[in-house]
Short mmCIF file of C-alpha atoms and ligand atoms in Angstrom, two decimals:
data_model
loop_
_atom_site.label_atom_id
_atom_site.label_comp_id
_atom_site.label_asym_id
_atom_site.label_seq_id
_atom_site.Cartn_x
_atom_site.Cartn_y
_atom_site.Cartn_z
CA MET C 1 -13.67 2.48 24.34
CA ARG C 2 -17.03 0.72 24.61
CA LYS C 3 -16.49 -2.89 25.65
CA GLU C 4 -19.26 -4.10 23.32
CA ARG C 5 -17.02 -3.38 20.34
CA VAL C 6 -14.86 -6.33 21.37
CA ARG C 7 -15.69 -9.95 21.82
CA LEU C 8 -13.57 -12.78 23.08
CA VAL C 9 -13.55 -15.60 20.56
CA ASN C 10 -12.21 -18.23 22.98
CA ASN C 11 -11.56 -18.70 26.66
CA PHE C 12 -7.82 -19.04 27.07
CA LYS C 13 -5.99 -17.39 29.93
CA GLU C 14 -3.84 -14.38 29.10
CA GLU C 15 -0.09 -14.95 29.54
CA ASP C 16 2.78 -12.50 29.09
CA GLY C 17 4.28 -11.98 25.64
CA PRO C 18 3.98 -9.63 22.65
CA ILE C 19 0.51 -8.85 21.34
CA ILE C 20 -0.46 -8.95 17.70
CA TYR C 21 -3.13 -7.08 15.84
CA TRP C 22 -3.88 -8.96 12.62
CA MET C 23 -4.96 -6.06 10.43
CA SER C 24 -7.16 -7.14 7.60
CA ARG C 25 -10.37 -5.28 6.82
CA ASP C 26 -9.43 -2.00 8.44
CA GLN C 27 -6.15 -0.89 6.94
CA ARG C 28 -5.60 2.35 8.86
CA ILE C 29 -3.92 3.60 11.98
CA HIS C 30 -6.15 6.38 13.19
CA ASP C 31 -9.75 5.88 14.28
CA ASN C 32 -9.25 2.14 14.46
CA TRP C 33 -10.82 0.53 17.54
CA ALA C 34 -8.99 -2.77 16.96
CA LEU C 35 -5.64 -1.01 17.07
CA MET C 36 -6.68 1.05 20.12
CA PHE C 37 -7.78 -2.07 21.95
CA ALA C 38 -4.57 -3.93 21.06
CA GLN C 39 -2.41 -1.01 22.17
CA GLU C 40 -4.30 -0.51 25.41
CA LYS C 41 -3.83 -4.17 26.24
CA ALA C 42 -0.14 -4.13 25.28
CA ILE C 43 0.56 -1.06 27.41
CA LYS C 44 -1.30 -2.46 30.38
CA ARG C 45 0.73 -5.65 30.18
CA ARG C 46 3.99 -3.79 29.30
CA GLN C 47 4.38 -5.70 26.07
CA PRO C 48 5.40 -4.92 22.50
CA LEU C 49 2.63 -4.53 19.94
CA ILE C 50 3.09 -5.96 16.45
CA ILE C 51 0.80 -5.45 13.49
CA LEU C 52 0.54 -8.27 10.95
CA PHE C 53 -1.02 -8.35 7.54
CA CYS C 54 -1.48 -11.67 5.68
CA LEU C 55 -1.11 -11.27 1.95
CA GLN C 56 -2.99 -13.73 -0.24
CA GLN C 57 -1.71 -14.63 -3.71
CA LYS C 58 -5.23 -14.06 -4.98
CA PHE C 59 -8.44 -12.86 -3.39
CA LEU C 60 -12.01 -13.03 -4.73
CA ASN C 61 -10.98 -12.10 -8.30
CA ALA C 62 -9.24 -8.85 -7.38
CA THR C 63 -6.84 -7.81 -10.12
CA GLN C 64 -3.40 -6.26 -10.06
CA ARG C 65 -4.59 -2.65 -9.98
CA ILE C 66 -6.78 -3.39 -6.96
CA TYR C 67 -3.86 -5.08 -5.21
CA ASN C 68 -1.70 -2.08 -6.11
CA PHE C 69 -4.19 0.24 -4.42
CA MET C 70 -4.14 -1.94 -1.32
CA LEU C 71 -0.37 -2.42 -1.20
CA ASP C 72 0.32 1.28 -1.76
CA GLY C 73 -2.05 1.99 1.12
CA LEU C 74 -0.26 -0.54 3.33
CA LYS C 75 3.08 1.07 2.48
CA LYS C 76 1.74 4.25 4.06
CA VAL C 77 0.56 2.27 7.09
CA GLU C 78 4.09 0.91 7.51
CA ARG C 79 5.61 4.39 7.30
CA SER C 80 3.32 5.77 10.00
CA LEU C 81 3.79 2.75 12.26
CA ASN C 82 7.56 3.17 12.12
CA LYS C 83 7.15 6.53 13.83
CA LEU C 84 4.99 4.92 16.49
CA ASN C 85 7.51 2.22 17.40
CA ILE C 86 5.10 -0.48 16.21
CA PRO C 87 6.55 -3.10 13.84
CA PHE C 88 4.50 -3.88 10.73
CA ILE C 89 4.99 -7.28 9.15
CA ILE C 90 3.49 -8.74 6.01
CA LEU C 91 3.26 -12.51 5.97
CA LYS C 92 2.59 -14.39 2.75
CA GLY C 93 0.21 -17.32 2.59
CA ALA C 94 -2.73 -18.94 4.34
CA PRO C 95 -3.38 -17.12 7.65
CA GLU C 96 -4.12 -20.31 9.57
CA LYS C 97 -0.59 -21.49 8.81
CA ILE C 98 1.55 -18.37 8.85
CA ILE C 99 -0.11 -16.78 11.86
CA LEU C 100 0.23 -20.00 13.82
CA ASP C 101 3.92 -20.25 12.96
CA PHE C 102 4.38 -16.63 13.97
CA ILE C 103 2.59 -17.10 17.28
CA GLU C 104 4.71 -20.09 18.11
CA SER C 105 8.03 -18.59 17.03
CA PHE C 106 7.60 -15.35 18.96
CA LYS C 107 5.62 -16.52 22.01
CA ILE C 108 2.70 -14.25 21.20
CA SER C 109 0.27 -13.85 24.09
CA ASN C 110 -2.89 -12.43 22.47
CA ILE C 111 -4.23 -11.91 18.99
CA ILE C 112 -6.61 -9.10 18.08
CA ILE C 113 -8.53 -9.34 14.81
CA ASP C 114 -10.76 -6.88 12.99
CA PHE C 115 -14.24 -8.13 12.16
CA SER C 116 -15.61 -9.03 8.74
CA PRO C 117 -18.86 -10.90 8.08
CA LEU C 118 -17.54 -12.50 4.90
CA ARG C 119 -17.12 -16.27 4.76
CA ILE C 120 -13.44 -16.34 3.85
CA LYS C 121 -12.33 -14.33 6.89
CA ARG C 122 -14.62 -16.21 9.26
CA GLU C 123 -13.19 -19.51 8.05
CA TRP C 124 -9.64 -18.25 8.63
CA ILE C 125 -10.52 -17.26 12.17
CA LYS C 126 -12.21 -20.56 12.84
CA ARG C 127 -9.18 -22.51 11.65
CA ILE C 128 -6.83 -20.39 13.77
CA HIS C 129 -9.17 -20.71 16.73
CA ASP C 130 -9.17 -24.52 16.43
CA GLN C 131 -5.40 -24.68 16.68
CA ILE C 132 -4.17 -22.10 19.16
CA GLN C 133 -4.32 -21.74 22.90
CA ILE C 134 -4.04 -18.01 23.40
CA PRO C 135 -6.91 -15.51 23.65
CA ILE C 136 -8.37 -14.18 20.39
CA PHE C 137 -10.29 -10.91 20.50
CA GLU C 138 -12.44 -9.75 17.62
CA VAL C 139 -13.17 -6.03 17.28
CA ASP C 140 -15.76 -4.55 14.95
CA THR C 141 -14.03 -1.35 13.90
CA HIS C 142 -15.78 -1.15 10.53
CA ASN C 143 -19.34 -0.56 11.66
CA ILE C 144 -20.34 2.25 13.96
CA ILE C 145 -22.46 -0.08 16.08
CA PRO C 146 -20.86 -3.54 16.20
CA CYS C 147 -22.67 -5.94 13.89
CA TRP C 148 -23.47 -8.32 16.76
CA GLU C 149 -24.83 -5.46 18.88
CA VAL C 150 -27.15 -3.81 16.41
CA SER C 151 -29.23 -6.94 15.88
CA ASN C 152 -29.06 -10.62 16.73
CA LYS C 153 -30.81 -11.77 13.57
CA LYS C 154 -31.01 -11.27 9.83
CA GLU C 155 -32.99 -8.07 9.29
CA TYR C 156 -35.74 -8.04 6.71
CA ALA C 157 -35.18 -4.57 5.27
CA ALA C 158 -33.85 -1.09 5.99
CA TYR C 159 -36.97 -0.19 7.97
CA THR C 160 -36.48 -3.07 10.40
CA ILE C 161 -32.85 -2.24 11.22
CA ARG C 162 -33.22 1.56 11.11
CA SER C 163 -35.02 1.88 14.44
CA LYS C 164 -32.50 -0.45 16.11
CA ILE C 165 -29.65 1.70 14.82
CA GLN C 166 -31.45 4.89 15.81
CA LYS C 167 -31.76 3.68 19.41
CA LYS C 168 -28.05 2.96 19.85
CA LEU C 169 -26.34 5.36 17.47
CA ASN C 170 -25.61 8.22 19.85
CA GLN C 171 -23.94 6.06 22.44
CA TYR C 172 -21.59 4.63 19.79
CA LEU C 173 -20.67 7.96 18.22
CA ASP C 174 -17.90 8.48 20.74
CA GLN C 175 -14.62 10.26 19.99
CA PHE C 176 -11.56 8.24 19.04
CA PRO C 177 -8.47 8.48 21.26
CA ASP C 178 -5.08 9.05 19.59
CA VAL C 179 -2.68 6.18 18.95
CA LYS C 180 0.36 6.59 21.19
CA LYS C 181 4.02 6.10 20.43
CA HIS C 182 4.35 2.57 21.76
CA PRO C 183 6.56 2.48 24.87
CA TYR C 184 7.62 -1.17 24.60
CA GLY C 185 9.79 -2.06 21.62
CA TRP C 186 10.17 -5.47 20.04
CA ASN C 187 13.73 -6.77 20.07
CA GLU C 188 13.43 -9.52 17.48
CA SER C 189 14.82 -8.89 14.04
CA TYR C 190 12.35 -9.21 11.21
CA GLU C 191 12.56 -8.90 7.48
CA LYS C 192 12.09 -5.43 6.00
CA ILE C 193 9.17 -5.38 3.59
CA ASP C 194 10.22 -5.55 -0.04
CA TRP C 195 7.17 -4.08 -1.78
CA GLU C 196 8.27 -4.91 -5.31
CA LYS C 197 8.92 -8.52 -4.35
CA LEU C 198 5.47 -8.73 -2.80
CA LYS C 199 3.89 -7.69 -6.08
CA LYS C 200 5.73 -10.51 -7.83
CA TYR C 201 4.30 -12.99 -5.34
CA LEU C 202 0.74 -12.33 -6.52
CA GLU C 203 -1.13 -14.60 -8.90
CA VAL C 204 -3.66 -12.14 -10.23
CA SER C 205 -4.75 -10.88 -13.59
CA ASN C 206 -2.70 -7.88 -14.67
CA ASN C 207 -4.39 -7.14 -17.94
CA ASP C 208 -5.91 -3.89 -16.73
CA VAL C 209 -4.98 -1.20 -19.16
CA HIS C 210 -6.68 1.58 -17.23
CA ASP C 211 -5.29 3.32 -14.19
CA LEU C 212 -7.57 3.94 -11.27
CA ARG C 213 -8.96 7.37 -10.63
CA TYR C 214 -8.26 7.14 -6.91
CA ASN C 215 -5.13 7.22 -4.73
CA PRO C 216 -5.01 5.08 -1.60
CA GLY C 217 -4.38 5.96 2.02
CA GLU C 218 -5.75 7.61 5.13
CA THR C 219 -4.67 11.09 4.10
CA GLU C 220 -6.28 10.74 0.68
CA GLY C 221 -9.47 9.36 2.24
CA SER C 222 -9.60 12.33 4.60
CA SER C 223 -9.17 14.84 1.81
CA ILE C 224 -11.94 13.18 -0.25
CA LEU C 225 -14.13 13.43 2.85
CA LYS C 226 -13.24 17.08 3.34
CA GLN C 227 -14.09 17.88 -0.25
CA PHE C 228 -17.40 16.03 0.03
CA LEU C 229 -18.38 17.85 3.21
CA ASN C 230 -17.41 21.26 1.87
CA GLU C 231 -18.78 20.95 -1.63
CA LYS C 232 -21.34 18.17 -1.94
CA LEU C 233 -23.06 17.12 1.27
CA LYS C 234 -25.73 19.82 1.28
CA LEU C 235 -26.76 18.98 -2.30
CA TYR C 236 -26.40 15.22 -1.87
CA ASN C 237 -30.12 14.39 -2.09
CA GLN C 238 -30.53 16.57 -5.15
CA ASN C 239 -27.48 15.35 -7.08
CA ARG C 240 -26.76 11.80 -5.96
CA ASN C 241 -28.74 10.08 -8.72
CA ASP C 242 -27.26 12.02 -11.62
CA PRO C 243 -24.12 10.20 -12.78
CA ASN C 244 -23.01 13.29 -14.73
CA LEU C 245 -22.76 15.39 -11.58
CA ASP C 246 -20.45 13.32 -9.38
CA GLY C 247 -22.60 14.33 -6.43
CA THR C 248 -21.82 11.39 -4.16
CA SER C 249 -18.95 11.12 -1.71
CA ASN C 250 -16.69 8.65 -3.61
CA LEU C 251 -15.70 7.32 -0.22
CA SER C 252 -16.51 3.68 -0.95
CA PRO C 253 -12.96 2.60 -1.96
CA TYR C 254 -11.64 4.14 1.27
CA LEU C 255 -14.39 2.65 3.40
CA HIS C 256 -13.95 -0.72 1.77
CA PHE C 257 -10.20 -0.96 2.51
CA GLY C 258 -10.71 0.71 5.86
CA HIS C 259 -8.58 3.72 4.92
CA ILE C 260 -11.28 5.79 6.58
CA SER C 261 -13.73 4.89 9.32
CA ALA C 262 -17.46 5.40 8.74
CA GLN C 263 -17.66 6.69 12.31
CA ARG C 264 -15.13 9.43 11.50
CA VAL C 265 -17.20 10.36 8.43
CA ILE C 266 -20.28 10.77 10.62
CA LEU C 267 -18.45 12.67 13.36
CA GLU C 268 -17.24 15.18 10.76
CA ALA C 269 -20.51 15.33 8.78
CA ARG C 270 -22.45 15.97 11.97
CA LYS C 271 -20.58 19.26 12.39
CA ILE C 272 -22.23 20.44 9.19
CA MET C 273 -25.58 18.66 9.16
CA ASN C 274 -27.72 17.25 12.00
CA ILE C 275 -28.50 13.56 12.12
CA SER C 276 -32.13 14.21 12.86
CA ASN C 277 -33.43 11.64 10.42
CA LEU C 278 -31.77 8.46 9.22
CA LYS C 279 -34.19 8.08 6.35
CA GLY C 280 -33.51 8.93 2.75
CA GLY C 281 -30.24 10.89 2.66
CA PHE C 282 -26.51 10.43 3.12
CA TYR C 283 -26.83 9.11 6.68
CA ASP C 284 -29.23 6.44 5.50
CA GLU C 285 -26.68 5.19 2.98
CA ILE C 286 -23.53 5.29 5.01
CA ILE C 287 -25.08 4.16 8.27
CA VAL C 288 -28.27 2.16 7.66
CA ARG C 289 -27.53 0.58 4.25
CA ARG C 290 -23.91 -0.16 5.09
CA GLU C 291 -24.66 -1.74 8.43
CA LEU C 292 -27.60 -3.63 6.92
CA SER C 293 -25.20 -5.16 4.38
CA ASP C 294 -22.94 -6.44 7.14
CA ASN C 295 -26.01 -7.75 8.96
CA PHE C 296 -27.11 -9.69 5.88
CA CYS C 297 -23.72 -11.25 5.19
CA TYR C 298 -23.21 -12.08 8.87
CA TYR C 299 -26.53 -13.83 9.41
CA GLU C 300 -27.16 -15.22 5.91
CA PRO C 301 -24.64 -17.92 4.90
CA ASN C 302 -25.90 -17.79 1.30
CA TYR C 303 -25.27 -14.08 0.89
CA ASP C 304 -23.69 -14.66 -2.53
CA ASN C 305 -26.18 -17.02 -4.15
CA VAL C 306 -29.91 -17.28 -4.77
CA ASN C 307 -30.46 -19.53 -1.75
CA GLY C 308 -30.08 -16.41 0.34
CA ILE C 309 -32.99 -14.48 -1.16
CA HIS C 310 -36.55 -14.23 0.24
CA ASP C 311 -39.10 -16.98 -0.48
CA TRP C 312 -41.40 -14.60 -2.40
CA ALA C 313 -38.49 -13.64 -4.66
CA ILE C 314 -37.37 -17.18 -5.42
CA GLU C 315 -40.97 -18.18 -6.13
CA THR C 316 -41.50 -15.38 -8.59
CA LEU C 317 -38.13 -15.91 -10.30
CA ASN C 318 -38.89 -19.63 -10.60
CA PHE C 319 -42.29 -18.86 -12.08
CA HIS C 320 -40.60 -16.80 -14.80
CA ARG C 321 -37.59 -19.06 -15.25
CA LYS C 322 -38.64 -20.19 -18.71
CA ASP C 323 -39.64 -16.74 -20.01
CA LYS C 324 -37.98 -15.96 -23.30
CA ARG C 325 -35.08 -13.51 -22.89
CA GLU C 326 -34.83 -10.96 -25.69
CA TYR C 327 -31.02 -10.97 -25.46
CA ILE C 328 -28.58 -13.42 -23.94
CA TYR C 329 -24.97 -12.36 -23.45
CA SER C 330 -21.90 -14.31 -22.44
CA LEU C 331 -19.62 -13.19 -19.61
CA GLU C 332 -17.08 -12.10 -22.20
CA GLU C 333 -19.63 -9.93 -24.00
CA PHE C 334 -20.59 -8.28 -20.72
CA GLU C 335 -17.00 -7.84 -19.69
CA LYS C 336 -16.05 -6.21 -22.99
CA ALA C 337 -19.17 -4.01 -22.92
CA LYS C 338 -20.56 -5.51 -26.10
CA THR C 339 -24.31 -5.42 -25.44
CA HIS C 340 -26.89 -3.66 -27.62
CA ASP C 341 -27.46 -1.09 -24.83
CA LYS C 342 -25.10 1.88 -25.00
CA LEU C 343 -25.96 3.02 -21.50
CA TRP C 344 -25.17 -0.38 -20.03
CA ASN C 345 -21.91 -0.52 -21.97
CA ALA C 346 -20.94 2.94 -20.73
CA ALA C 347 -21.65 1.94 -17.13
CA GLN C 348 -19.51 -1.17 -17.55
CA MET C 349 -16.74 0.99 -19.04
CA GLN C 350 -16.94 3.53 -16.22
CA MET C 351 -16.21 0.64 -13.85
CA VAL C 352 -13.44 -0.77 -16.05
CA LYS C 353 -11.80 2.59 -16.68
CA THR C 354 -12.05 4.26 -13.27
CA GLY C 355 -12.55 1.39 -10.82
CA LYS C 356 -15.89 2.79 -9.66
CA MET C 357 -19.28 2.80 -11.34
CA HIS C 358 -21.76 5.45 -10.23
CA GLY C 359 -24.16 4.07 -7.59
CA TYR C 360 -27.36 4.84 -9.46
CA LEU C 361 -26.18 2.96 -12.52
CA ARG C 362 -25.08 -0.07 -10.51
CA MET C 363 -28.74 -0.98 -9.99
CA TYR C 364 -29.56 -0.68 -13.70
CA TRP C 365 -26.35 -2.51 -14.68
CA CYS C 366 -27.12 -5.45 -12.41
CA LYS C 367 -30.81 -5.75 -13.25
CA LYS C 368 -29.97 -5.91 -16.94
CA ILE C 369 -27.64 -8.83 -16.24
CA LEU C 370 -30.69 -10.64 -14.83
CA GLU C 371 -32.68 -9.70 -17.93
CA TRP C 372 -30.01 -10.84 -20.41
CA THR C 373 -28.83 -14.15 -18.96
CA GLU C 374 -30.43 -17.59 -18.95
CA THR C 375 -31.09 -17.91 -15.21
CA PRO C 376 -30.94 -15.81 -12.02
CA GLU C 377 -28.15 -18.10 -10.79
CA ILE C 378 -25.98 -17.29 -13.81
CA ALA C 379 -26.86 -13.61 -13.50
CA MET C 380 -25.79 -13.49 -9.88
CA LYS C 381 -22.53 -15.31 -10.54
CA MET C 382 -21.62 -13.03 -13.43
CA ALA C 383 -22.55 -9.85 -11.57
CA ILE C 384 -20.46 -10.87 -8.56
CA PHE C 385 -17.55 -11.80 -10.79
CA LEU C 386 -17.55 -8.46 -12.62
CA ASN C 387 -18.22 -6.41 -9.49
CA ASN C 388 -15.40 -8.11 -7.58
CA LYS C 389 -12.99 -7.92 -10.47
CA TYR C 390 -13.39 -4.29 -11.47
CA GLU C 391 -14.84 -2.29 -8.58
CA LEU C 392 -12.26 -0.89 -6.22
CA ASP C 393 -14.88 -1.20 -3.51
CA GLY C 394 -15.85 -4.75 -4.62
CA ARG C 395 -15.48 -7.95 -2.54
CA ASP C 396 -17.49 -6.15 0.09
CA PRO C 397 -20.79 -6.92 1.91
CA ASN C 398 -22.28 -3.85 0.17
CA GLY C 399 -21.53 -5.45 -3.19
CA TYR C 400 -23.03 -8.84 -2.35
CA VAL C 401 -26.12 -7.14 -0.97
CA GLY C 402 -26.42 -4.66 -3.87
CA ILE C 403 -26.42 -7.62 -6.24
CA ALA C 404 -28.85 -9.65 -4.11
CA TRP C 405 -31.12 -6.56 -3.97
CA SER C 406 -31.02 -6.05 -7.75
CA ILE C 407 -31.47 -9.68 -8.78
CA GLY C 408 -33.19 -11.22 -5.77
CA GLY C 409 -35.22 -8.42 -4.17
CA VAL C 410 -33.29 -8.68 -0.88
CA HIS C 411 -34.32 -5.82 1.45
CA ASP C 412 -36.84 -4.75 -1.20
CA ARG C 413 -40.55 -5.53 -1.67
CA ALA C 414 -42.58 -7.14 -4.45
CA TRP C 415 -43.47 -4.92 -7.43
CA ASN C 416 -45.79 -5.29 -10.42
CA GLU C 417 -45.23 -8.59 -12.18
CA ARG C 418 -43.50 -8.67 -15.56
CA LYS C 419 -41.52 -10.96 -17.85
CA VAL C 420 -38.27 -12.53 -16.55
CA PHE C 421 -38.23 -10.35 -13.40
CA GLY C 422 -41.55 -11.54 -12.00
CA LYS C 423 -42.16 -9.32 -8.99
CA ILE C 424 -38.54 -8.17 -8.66
CA ARG C 425 -38.27 -4.42 -9.19
CA TYR C 426 -37.55 -3.57 -12.83
CA MET C 427 -35.54 -0.67 -14.27
CA SER C 428 -35.81 0.47 -17.86
CA TYR C 429 -33.66 2.35 -20.34
CA ASN C 430 -36.45 4.90 -20.85
CA GLY C 431 -36.74 5.39 -17.12
CA MET C 432 -33.03 6.21 -16.95
CA LYS C 433 -33.41 8.58 -19.89
CA ARG C 434 -36.01 10.54 -17.95
CA LYS C 435 -33.76 10.78 -14.88
CA PHE C 436 -30.55 12.19 -16.36
CA ASN C 437 -28.76 13.11 -19.58
CA ILE C 438 -27.72 9.65 -20.68
CA THR C 439 -26.15 10.91 -23.94
CA GLN C 440 -23.63 12.95 -21.99
CA TYR C 441 -22.79 9.95 -19.82
CA ILE C 442 -22.49 7.59 -22.80
CA GLU C 443 -20.16 10.00 -24.60
CA LYS C 444 -17.93 10.22 -21.57
CA TYR C 445 -17.51 6.50 -20.94
CA SER C 446 -18.14 4.64 -24.17
CA ILE C 447 -15.20 2.57 -25.45
C1 FAD U 1 -25.39 -3.96 -8.03
C2 FAD U 1 -24.73 -3.15 -6.95
C3 FAD U 1 -23.42 -3.40 -6.61
C4 FAD U 1 -22.80 -2.66 -5.59
N1 FAD U 1 -21.52 -2.96 -5.26
C5 FAD U 1 -20.93 -2.35 -4.21
C6 FAD U 1 -19.63 -2.71 -3.79
O1 FAD U 1 -19.03 -3.65 -4.33
N2 FAD U 1 -19.09 -2.03 -2.75
C7 FAD U 1 -19.74 -1.00 -2.13
O2 FAD U 1 -19.19 -0.40 -1.20
N3 FAD U 1 -20.98 -0.64 -2.49
C8 FAD U 1 -21.60 -1.28 -3.51
N4 FAD U 1 -22.86 -0.92 -3.88
C9 FAD U 1 -23.58 0.12 -3.11
C10 FAD U 1 -23.40 1.55 -3.66
O3 FAD U 1 -23.73 1.59 -5.01
C11 FAD U 1 -21.99 2.08 -3.45
O4 FAD U 1 -21.64 1.95 -2.09
C12 FAD U 1 -21.86 3.55 -3.83
O5 FAD U 1 -22.18 3.71 -5.17
C13 FAD U 1 -20.44 4.00 -3.55
O6 FAD U 1 -20.23 5.32 -3.99
P1 FAD U 1 -20.07 6.53 -2.98
O7 FAD U 1 -19.09 6.20 -1.93
O8 FAD U 1 -19.82 7.74 -3.80
O9 FAD U 1 -21.53 6.53 -2.34
P2 FAD U 1 -22.30 7.58 -1.45
O10 FAD U 1 -23.64 7.75 -2.05
O11 FAD U 1 -21.50 8.79 -1.18
O12 FAD U 1 -22.54 6.79 -0.08
C14 FAD U 1 -21.63 6.84 0.99
C15 FAD U 1 -21.36 5.45 1.48
O13 FAD U 1 -22.57 4.82 1.90
C16 FAD U 1 -22.52 3.44 1.60
N5 FAD U 1 -23.58 3.11 0.66
C17 FAD U 1 -24.11 3.88 -0.32
N6 FAD U 1 -25.10 3.21 -0.97
C18 FAD U 1 -25.17 2.00 -0.40
C19 FAD U 1 -25.97 0.86 -0.62
N7 FAD U 1 -26.92 0.83 -1.54
N8 FAD U 1 -25.77 -0.23 0.15
C20 FAD U 1 -24.83 -0.24 1.12
N9 FAD U 1 -24.04 0.83 1.38
C21 FAD U 1 -24.21 1.92 0.63
C22 FAD U 1 -21.17 3.16 0.96
O14 FAD U 1 -20.29 2.74 1.95
C23 FAD U 1 -20.81 4.52 0.40
O15 FAD U 1 -19.44 4.69 0.23
C24 FAD U 1 -23.52 -1.65 -4.90
C25 FAD U 1 -24.84 -1.40 -5.25
C26 FAD U 1 -25.45 -2.14 -6.27
C27 FAD U 1 -26.88 -1.87 -6.62
#
């Protein structure tokens, strides 16, 4: 594998002892560079390889059904790892405590971590780093080009990162090796995972009355990909913005939990359609926009509040801060889809009922939250809350950036000035009406 995918977080000397891969963002076995790297190292040093997952009692407002999706996916990970002679252990609690205890108890020699640009994970790593004296390796197995390799600064927009991606893409689109049956077993006894007990450990809201439309796991992710490539890819540009057509890939839940790798998606899609141009179509979304989101969250500490938006955007929003809002809704009214706008309500209900709102409507949905709340700060907080709570793919850099784009013009440009929005791009009900059959959509998803 390319060495640039890995970086050493500290400088400690490698000793002998089992190696752990702390699986977190990329919950899959195949096509996972972090796992490959960990196994390669373990085999070279003739050591057992252990995979850990740290379960949090709550996480960024995720609810029970989202946890269920994740835990059911992890159950499948455990089953496959059993066949590969690799123990899978779920630890409960704060990673900086439980991982440290684990390292000490079992004389662990190295820890391999998958990369995430989000604050919470980076803080965990920092706290672990401050307390241990074994090497920590971080592997970006989520992006095709590692986030730290594609650019060393916060990019201004898609056009500034696109050419950087274009230059390096081919060299990073290498084939994945297979995971091997691990030759060195671990002799320690460890507790078998009790999945029902784990669910009881959670402190999350379980008021969801709707089941998700999606089933978790690598196999499911692969079959959704197959269906997309066979039936939808060629018509993607034509159909992607019509929420009645279901013309997008629906891969985001699988990409978010790492059940599928974006690199695998591209390797397969490339067999059907050339990557001659990264502008405008599917490749632009899954490569450029996705990697741009990680870039923003990695280099912008305020990725989830208005301090992270461009100066021109904050100026214009401040200028229109006192503009009279025609409607003001509370979080509860938004959450229960009780606005005057039937299209907005239907979009909210698509998210609540299925766990995934159509991408085109997400922009409209979020911009209306700006229009119908007292301040951009409140709008951003509410949008993040709802997005993280109900979207299966929420709690993701793409979500923070989608919201910052809609409310704060991040990665966008200034548009004609108008009430409340200032120069932030506006979207209207009538505009949506011209784009697709909103009556059909409203009928399908209204309460
Ligand atoms: C307000 C708002 C909130 C959003 N919240 C999230 C979120 O929480 N999680 C999330 O993954 N995406 C989010 N997006 C981006 C986008 O809407 C979803 O990724 C897309 O709708 C997922 O559906 P799909 O997999 O069928 O997309 P497809 O159109 O098939 O795209 C394939 C993949 O490309 C990536 N992608 C597509 N559009 C974008 C985009 N605009 N920015 C970054 N990556 C993109 C996603 O990984 C997606 O799965 C948000 C966008 C907005 C405007």
